[in-house]
Amino acid sequence: MEIKEPAPAYNRKVWTIEEYLEMEETSDEKHEYYQGEIFTMSGAKLPDNIVTRNLYGKLIQELKDKSCQPFGSDLRIHIPANTLFTYPDISIFCDDIKTLNDDEFNALNPTILIEVLSPSTKNYNRGDKFKLYRNIATLKEYVLVDSLSISVEAFYINTAGNWELKEYTSVGDSLYLLTIDTRIPLKEIYEGTKLVTNEPS
């Protein structure tokens, strides 16, 4: 999902978290909140939607009846340590979901976060947003999936407690999600896009 600059209607000096949540409850659009500013999240283009659909669908299938469960971009994540409220493309929870003040809206403890990149969001998701996500104590893996090229960057916490990167750039590769011990072929992630040629069987 793409992030725009603060919309003029929301361009005031500071918003409180309470004001943001009240506005978001009645809004037809999704907004990201960070340190008093509100950012409009615009709809994603077709390649983003195809990749997100494929990956989310595969995760639902792989995690059926297991303790870890995936959620789509309607689930809002909150990070109290830095005030961020945001809507990741896909989040996976491996424990009972905790929410802000038990409100059942603002989830606090994801295990894996996945963002599908577009040209306008890739720098933000790789840089500033990843820094903010690292304030989530329960986060074990962070995955970036490019929607316009065969490219997946999978960050995970290694045995030394540091974030390590594994890259996948071939359609023959399989993304390995360590925490949930699951492999997903990149061909299935990019199926239906112009990046994968469907050969007759």
PDB file of C-alpha atoms in Angstrom:
ATOM      1  CA  MET A   1       0.000   0.000   0.000  1.00  0.00           C
ATOM      2  CA  GLU A   2       1.342   3.426  -0.919  1.00  0.00           C
ATOM      3  CA  ILE A   3       1.934   6.309   1.480  1.00  0.00           C
ATOM      4  CA  LYS A   4       1.230   9.902   0.517  1.00  0.00           C
ATOM      5  CA  GLU A   5       2.374  13.091   2.180  1.00  0.00           C
ATOM      6  CA  PRO A   6       0.027  14.469   4.883  1.00  0.00           C
ATOM      7  CA  ALA A   7      -3.175  15.510   3.187  1.00  0.00           C
ATOM      8  CA  PRO A   8      -4.030  19.247   3.452  1.00  0.00           C
ATOM      9  CA  ALA A   9      -7.156  18.478   5.479  1.00  0.00           C
ATOM     10  CA  TYR A  10      -4.964  16.842   8.115  1.00  0.00           C
ATOM     11  CA  ASN A  11      -2.109  19.344   7.895  1.00  0.00           C
ATOM     12  CA  ARG A  12      -2.224  20.711  11.423  1.00  0.00           C
ATOM     13  CA  LYS A  13       0.667  20.913  13.817  1.00  0.00           C
ATOM     14  CA  VAL A  14       0.048  17.883  16.037  1.00  0.00           C
ATOM     15  CA  TRP A  15      -2.603  15.199  16.326  1.00  0.00           C
ATOM     16  CA  THR A  16      -2.958  13.162  19.487  1.00  0.00           C
ATOM     17  CA  ILE A  17      -3.267   9.396  19.246  1.00  0.00           C
ATOM     18  CA  GLU A  18      -6.805   9.655  20.572  1.00  0.00           C
ATOM     19  CA  GLU A  19      -7.763  12.133  17.831  1.00  0.00           C
ATOM     20  CA  TYR A  20      -6.203   9.917  15.172  1.00  0.00           C
ATOM     21  CA  LEU A  21      -8.045   6.817  16.356  1.00  0.00           C
ATOM     22  CA  GLU A  22     -11.341   8.684  16.505  1.00  0.00           C
ATOM     23  CA  MET A  23     -10.843   9.981  12.972  1.00  0.00           C
ATOM     24  CA  GLU A  24      -9.755   6.578  11.642  1.00  0.00           C
ATOM     25  CA  GLU A  25     -12.844   4.897  13.066  1.00  0.00           C
ATOM     26  CA  THR A  26     -15.127   6.879  10.763  1.00  0.00           C
ATOM     27  CA  SER A  27     -12.815   7.398   7.775  1.00  0.00           C
ATOM     28  CA  ASP A  28     -13.327   5.738   4.374  1.00  0.00           C
ATOM     29  CA  GLU A  29      -9.552   5.847   3.824  1.00  0.00           C
ATOM     30  CA  LYS A  30      -6.703   4.305   5.772  1.00  0.00           C
ATOM     31  CA  HIS A  31      -4.126   6.545   7.399  1.00  0.00           C
ATOM     32  CA  GLU A  32      -0.764   6.010   8.991  1.00  0.00           C
ATOM     33  CA  TYR A  33       0.092   7.910  12.176  1.00  0.00           C
ATOM     34  CA  TYR A  34       3.552   8.849  13.421  1.00  0.00           C
ATOM     35  CA  GLN A  35       4.514  11.341  16.115  1.00  0.00           C
ATOM     36  CA  GLY A  36       1.508  13.590  15.658  1.00  0.00           C
ATOM     37  CA  GLU A  37       1.341  13.482  11.848  1.00  0.00           C
ATOM     38  CA  ILE A  38      -1.223  11.646   9.737  1.00  0.00           C
ATOM     39  CA  PHE A  39      -0.443  10.192   6.309  1.00  0.00           C
ATOM     40  CA  THR A  40      -2.950   9.035   3.703  1.00  0.00           C
ATOM     41  CA  MET A  41      -2.471   5.491   2.390  1.00  0.00           C
ATOM     42  CA  SER A  42      -3.542   5.162  -1.230  1.00  0.00           C
ATOM     43  CA  GLY A  43      -4.643   2.028  -3.041  1.00  0.00           C
ATOM     44  CA  ALA A  44      -2.053  -0.283  -4.581  1.00  0.00           C
ATOM     45  CA  LYS A  45      -1.625  -0.957  -8.301  1.00  0.00           C
ATOM     46  CA  LEU A  46      -2.445  -4.271  -9.984  1.00  0.00           C
ATOM     47  CA  PRO A  47       1.004  -5.941  -9.660  1.00  0.00           C
ATOM     48  CA  ASP A  48       1.065  -5.169  -5.932  1.00  0.00           C
ATOM     49  CA  ASN A  49      -2.401  -6.646  -5.518  1.00  0.00           C
ATOM     50  CA  ILE A  50      -1.548  -9.812  -7.441  1.00  0.00           C
ATOM     51  CA  VAL A  51       1.639 -10.452  -5.456  1.00  0.00           C
ATOM     52  CA  THR A  52      -0.073  -9.702  -2.139  1.00  0.00           C
ATOM     53  CA  ARG A  53      -3.017 -11.968  -3.000  1.00  0.00           C
ATOM     54  CA  ASN A  54      -0.736 -14.824  -4.019  1.00  0.00           C
ATOM     55  CA  LEU A  55       1.456 -14.637  -0.946  1.00  0.00           C
ATOM     56  CA  TYR A  56      -1.399 -14.150   1.509  1.00  0.00           C
ATOM     57  CA  GLY A  57      -3.358 -17.011  -0.031  1.00  0.00           C
ATOM     58  CA  LYS A  58      -0.362 -19.316   0.160  1.00  0.00           C
ATOM     59  CA  LEU A  59       0.229 -18.424   3.810  1.00  0.00           C
ATOM     60  CA  ILE A  60      -3.404 -19.124   4.689  1.00  0.00           C
ATOM     61  CA  GLN A  61      -3.043 -22.535   3.072  1.00  0.00           C
ATOM     62  CA  GLU A  62       0.307 -23.337   4.709  1.00  0.00           C
ATOM     63  CA  LEU A  63      -0.699 -22.174   8.193  1.00  0.00           C
ATOM     64  CA  LYS A  64      -4.159 -23.717   8.323  1.00  0.00           C
ATOM     65  CA  ASP A  65      -4.795 -25.314  11.720  1.00  0.00           C
ATOM     66  CA  LYS A  66      -1.384 -24.162  12.996  1.00  0.00           C
ATOM     67  CA  SER A  67      -0.565 -21.845  15.887  1.00  0.00           C
ATOM     68  CA  CYS A  68       0.689 -19.023  13.629  1.00  0.00           C
ATOM     69  CA  GLN A  69      -1.904 -17.159  11.552  1.00  0.00           C
ATOM     70  CA  PRO A  70      -1.637 -14.558   8.752  1.00  0.00           C
ATOM     71  CA  PHE A  71      -3.662 -11.354   8.432  1.00  0.00           C
ATOM     72  CA  GLY A  72      -4.121  -8.903   5.569  1.00  0.00           C
ATOM     73  CA  SER A  73      -3.778  -5.147   5.353  1.00  0.00           C
ATOM     74  CA  ASP A  74      -6.989  -4.392   7.244  1.00  0.00           C
ATOM     75  CA  LEU A  75      -5.270  -5.233  10.529  1.00  0.00           C
ATOM     76  CA  ARG A  76      -3.708  -2.128  12.058  1.00  0.00           C
ATOM     77  CA  ILE A  77      -0.403  -2.483  13.903  1.00  0.00           C
ATOM     78  CA  HIS A  78       0.669  -0.126  16.687  1.00  0.00           C
ATOM     79  CA  ILE A  79       4.182   0.325  18.091  1.00  0.00           C
ATOM     80  CA  PRO A  80       3.979   2.128  21.453  1.00  0.00           C
ATOM     81  CA  ALA A  81       7.765   2.664  21.567  1.00  0.00           C
ATOM     82  CA  ASN A  82       7.648   5.110  18.634  1.00  0.00           C
ATOM     83  CA  THR A  83       3.883   5.891  18.255  1.00  0.00           C
ATOM     84  CA  LEU A  84       3.527   4.375  14.757  1.00  0.00           C
ATOM     85  CA  PHE A  85       0.125   3.112  13.639  1.00  0.00           C
ATOM     86  CA  THR A  86       0.245   1.386  10.258  1.00  0.00           C
ATOM     87  CA  TYR A  87      -1.291  -1.303   8.057  1.00  0.00           C
ATOM     88  CA  PRO A  88       1.298  -3.843   6.831  1.00  0.00           C
ATOM     89  CA  ASP A  89       0.379  -5.748   3.687  1.00  0.00           C
ATOM     90  CA  ILE A  90       0.640  -9.036   5.597  1.00  0.00           C
ATOM     91  CA  SER A  91       1.293  -9.775   9.259  1.00  0.00           C
ATOM     92  CA  ILE A  92       1.736 -13.136  10.959  1.00  0.00           C
ATOM     93  CA  PHE A  93       1.066 -13.729  14.649  1.00  0.00           C
ATOM     94  CA  CYS A  94       2.380 -16.773  16.499  1.00  0.00           C
ATOM     95  CA  ASP A  95       0.979 -15.932  19.925  1.00  0.00           C
ATOM     96  CA  ASP A  96      -2.359 -14.709  21.216  1.00  0.00           C
ATOM     97  CA  ILE A  97      -2.820 -11.287  19.675  1.00  0.00           C
ATOM     98  CA  LYS A  98      -2.415  -8.443  22.124  1.00  0.00           C
ATOM     99  CA  THR A  99      -4.071  -5.131  21.331  1.00  0.00           C
ATOM    100  CA  LEU A 100      -3.831  -1.582  22.633  1.00  0.00           C
ATOM    101  CA  ASN A 101      -5.938  -1.378  25.815  1.00  0.00           C
ATOM    102  CA  ASP A 102      -7.650  -4.615  24.688  1.00  0.00           C
ATOM    103  CA  ASP A 103      -9.453  -2.624  21.986  1.00  0.00           C
ATOM    104  CA  GLU A 104      -9.307  -5.469  19.394  1.00  0.00           C
ATOM    105  CA  PHE A 105      -8.237  -2.935  16.748  1.00  0.00           C
ATOM    106  CA  ASN A 106      -4.570  -2.118  17.232  1.00  0.00           C
ATOM    107  CA  ALA A 107      -2.389  -5.234  17.319  1.00  0.00           C
ATOM    108  CA  LEU A 108       0.907  -5.022  19.191  1.00  0.00           C
ATOM    109  CA  ASN A 109       2.813  -8.292  18.831  1.00  0.00           C
ATOM    110  CA  PRO A 110       3.366  -9.545  15.253  1.00  0.00           C
ATOM    111  CA  THR A 111       6.005 -12.211  14.658  1.00  0.00           C
ATOM    112  CA  ILE A 112       6.513 -11.618  10.914  1.00  0.00           C
ATOM    113  CA  LEU A 113       5.714  -8.539   8.821  1.00  0.00           C
ATOM    114  CA  ILE A 114       5.611  -8.519   5.020  1.00  0.00           C
ATOM    115  CA  GLU A 115       5.463  -5.460   2.775  1.00  0.00           C
ATOM    116  CA  VAL A 116       4.950  -5.567  -1.001  1.00  0.00           C
ATOM    117  CA  LEU A 117       7.049  -2.842  -2.599  1.00  0.00           C
ATOM    118  CA  SER A 118       6.099  -0.339  -5.264  1.00  0.00           C
ATOM    119  CA  PRO A 119       8.457   2.337  -6.662  1.00  0.00           C
ATOM    120  CA  SER A 120       6.986   4.960  -4.329  1.00  0.00           C
ATOM    121  CA  THR A 121       7.253   2.887  -1.132  1.00  0.00           C
ATOM    122  CA  LYS A 122      10.406   0.792  -1.462  1.00  0.00           C
ATOM    123  CA  ASN A 123      12.802   3.325   0.089  1.00  0.00           C
ATOM    124  CA  TYR A 124      10.470   4.025   3.004  1.00  0.00           C
ATOM    125  CA  ASN A 125       9.840   0.341   3.701  1.00  0.00           C
ATOM    126  CA  ARG A 126      13.541  -0.546   3.491  1.00  0.00           C
ATOM    127  CA  GLY A 127      14.699   2.398   5.576  1.00  0.00           C
ATOM    128  CA  ASP A 128      12.641   4.422   8.027  1.00  0.00           C
ATOM    129  CA  LYS A 129       9.798   1.935   8.349  1.00  0.00           C
ATOM    130  CA  PHE A 130      12.137  -0.975   9.045  1.00  0.00           C
ATOM    131  CA  LYS A 131      13.783   1.094  11.798  1.00  0.00           C
ATOM    132  CA  LEU A 132      10.370   1.670  13.351  1.00  0.00           C
ATOM    133  CA  TYR A 133       9.400  -1.988  13.000  1.00  0.00           C
ATOM    134  CA  ARG A 134      12.549  -3.043  14.849  1.00  0.00           C
ATOM    135  CA  ASN A 135      11.025  -1.506  17.992  1.00  0.00           C
ATOM    136  CA  ILE A 136       8.553  -4.429  18.051  1.00  0.00           C
ATOM    137  CA  ALA A 137       9.968  -6.842  20.634  1.00  0.00           C
ATOM    138  CA  THR A 138       8.132  -9.854  19.184  1.00  0.00           C
ATOM    139  CA  LEU A 139       9.210  -9.285  15.561  1.00  0.00           C
ATOM    140  CA  LYS A 140      11.430 -12.085  14.239  1.00  0.00           C
ATOM    141  CA  GLU A 141      11.281 -11.615  10.466  1.00  0.00           C
ATOM    142  CA  TYR A 142      10.648  -8.770   8.019  1.00  0.00           C
ATOM    143  CA  VAL A 143      10.099  -9.515   4.338  1.00  0.00           C
ATOM    144  CA  LEU A 144      10.107  -7.099   1.406  1.00  0.00           C
ATOM    145  CA  VAL A 145       8.645  -8.340  -1.878  1.00  0.00           C
ATOM    146  CA  ASP A 146       9.202  -6.211  -4.979  1.00  0.00           C
ATOM    147  CA  SER A 147       6.109  -6.168  -7.179  1.00  0.00           C
ATOM    148  CA  LEU A 148       7.906  -5.121 -10.385  1.00  0.00           C
ATOM    149  CA  SER A 149      10.926  -7.444 -10.362  1.00  0.00           C
ATOM    150  CA  ILE A 150      11.808 -10.898  -9.061  1.00  0.00           C
ATOM    151  CA  SER A 151      13.287  -9.710  -5.804  1.00  0.00           C
ATOM    152  CA  VAL A 152      12.559 -10.708  -2.217  1.00  0.00           C
ATOM    153  CA  GLU A 153      14.552  -9.454   0.762  1.00  0.00           C
ATOM    154  CA  ALA A 154      14.018 -11.489   3.926  1.00  0.00           C
ATOM    155  CA  PHE A 155      15.448 -10.099   7.160  1.00  0.00           C
ATOM    156  CA  TYR A 156      15.579 -12.321  10.237  1.00  0.00           C
ATOM    157  CA  ILE A 157      17.174 -12.238  13.661  1.00  0.00           C
ATOM    158  CA  ASN A 158      20.165 -14.590  13.729  1.00  0.00           C
ATOM    159  CA  THR A 159      21.556 -16.540  16.682  1.00  0.00           C
ATOM    160  CA  ALA A 160      23.686 -13.538  17.691  1.00  0.00           C
ATOM    161  CA  GLY A 161      20.563 -11.384  17.993  1.00  0.00           C
ATOM    162  CA  ASN A 162      21.345  -9.295  14.908  1.00  0.00           C
ATOM    163  CA  TRP A 163      19.241  -8.737  11.817  1.00  0.00           C
ATOM    164  CA  GLU A 164      20.541 -10.708   8.834  1.00  0.00           C
ATOM    165  CA  LEU A 165      19.469 -10.482   5.191  1.00  0.00           C
ATOM    166  CA  LYS A 166      18.719 -13.303   2.758  1.00  0.00           C
ATOM    167  CA  GLU A 167      17.953 -12.280  -0.833  1.00  0.00           C
ATOM    168  CA  TYR A 168      16.009 -14.206  -3.461  1.00  0.00           C
ATOM    169  CA  THR A 169      16.265 -13.058  -7.095  1.00  0.00           C
ATOM    170  CA  SER A 170      15.441 -16.094  -9.224  1.00  0.00           C
ATOM    171  CA  VAL A 171      11.993 -17.366 -10.121  1.00  0.00           C
ATOM    172  CA  GLY A 172      13.309 -20.818  -9.213  1.00  0.00           C
ATOM    173  CA  ASP A 173      14.040 -19.763  -5.620  1.00  0.00           C
ATOM    174  CA  SER A 174      11.781 -20.401  -2.645  1.00  0.00           C
ATOM    175  CA  LEU A 175      11.293 -17.863   0.127  1.00  0.00           C
ATOM    176  CA  TYR A 176      12.044 -19.530   3.453  1.00  0.00           C
ATOM    177  CA  LEU A 177      10.286 -18.158   6.518  1.00  0.00           C
ATOM    178  CA  LEU A 178      12.404 -19.442   9.373  1.00  0.00           C
ATOM    179  CA  THR A 179      10.044 -18.741  12.267  1.00  0.00           C
ATOM    180  CA  ILE A 180       7.190 -20.745  10.767  1.00  0.00           C
ATOM    181  CA  ASP A 181       9.422 -23.243   8.882  1.00  0.00           C
ATOM    182  CA  THR A 182       7.653 -22.594   5.586  1.00  0.00           C
ATOM    183  CA  ARG A 183       8.952 -22.419   2.014  1.00  0.00           C
ATOM    184  CA  ILE A 184       7.042 -20.545  -0.683  1.00  0.00           C
ATOM    185  CA  PRO A 185       8.247 -20.751  -4.310  1.00  0.00           C
ATOM    186  CA  LEU A 186       8.781 -17.334  -5.879  1.00  0.00           C
ATOM    187  CA  LYS A 187       7.036 -18.641  -8.984  1.00  0.00           C
ATOM    188  CA  GLU A 188       3.861 -18.941  -6.905  1.00  0.00           C
ATOM    189  CA  ILE A 189       4.350 -15.493  -5.362  1.00  0.00           C
ATOM    190  CA  TYR A 190       4.651 -13.854  -8.805  1.00  0.00           C
ATOM    191  CA  GLU A 191       2.144 -16.049 -10.634  1.00  0.00           C
ATOM    192  CA  GLY A 192      -0.211 -13.943 -12.743  1.00  0.00           C
ATOM    193  CA  THR A 193       2.232 -11.057 -13.181  1.00  0.00           C
ATOM    194  CA  LYS A 194       4.257 -10.266 -16.305  1.00  0.00           C
ATOM    195  CA  LEU A 195       7.351 -11.500 -14.474  1.00  0.00           C
ATOM    196  CA  VAL A 196       6.400 -15.178 -14.695  1.00  0.00           C
ATOM    197  CA  THR A 197       5.718 -17.041 -17.911  1.00  0.00           C
ATOM    198  CA  ASN A 198       3.156 -19.765 -17.455  1.00  0.00           C
ATOM    199  CA  GLU A 199       4.401 -22.701 -19.480  1.00  0.00           C
ATOM    200  CA  PRO A 200       1.882 -25.345 -20.563  1.00  0.00           C
ATOM    201  CA  SER A 201       2.099 -28.569 -18.572  1.00  0.00           C
TER     202      SER A 201
END
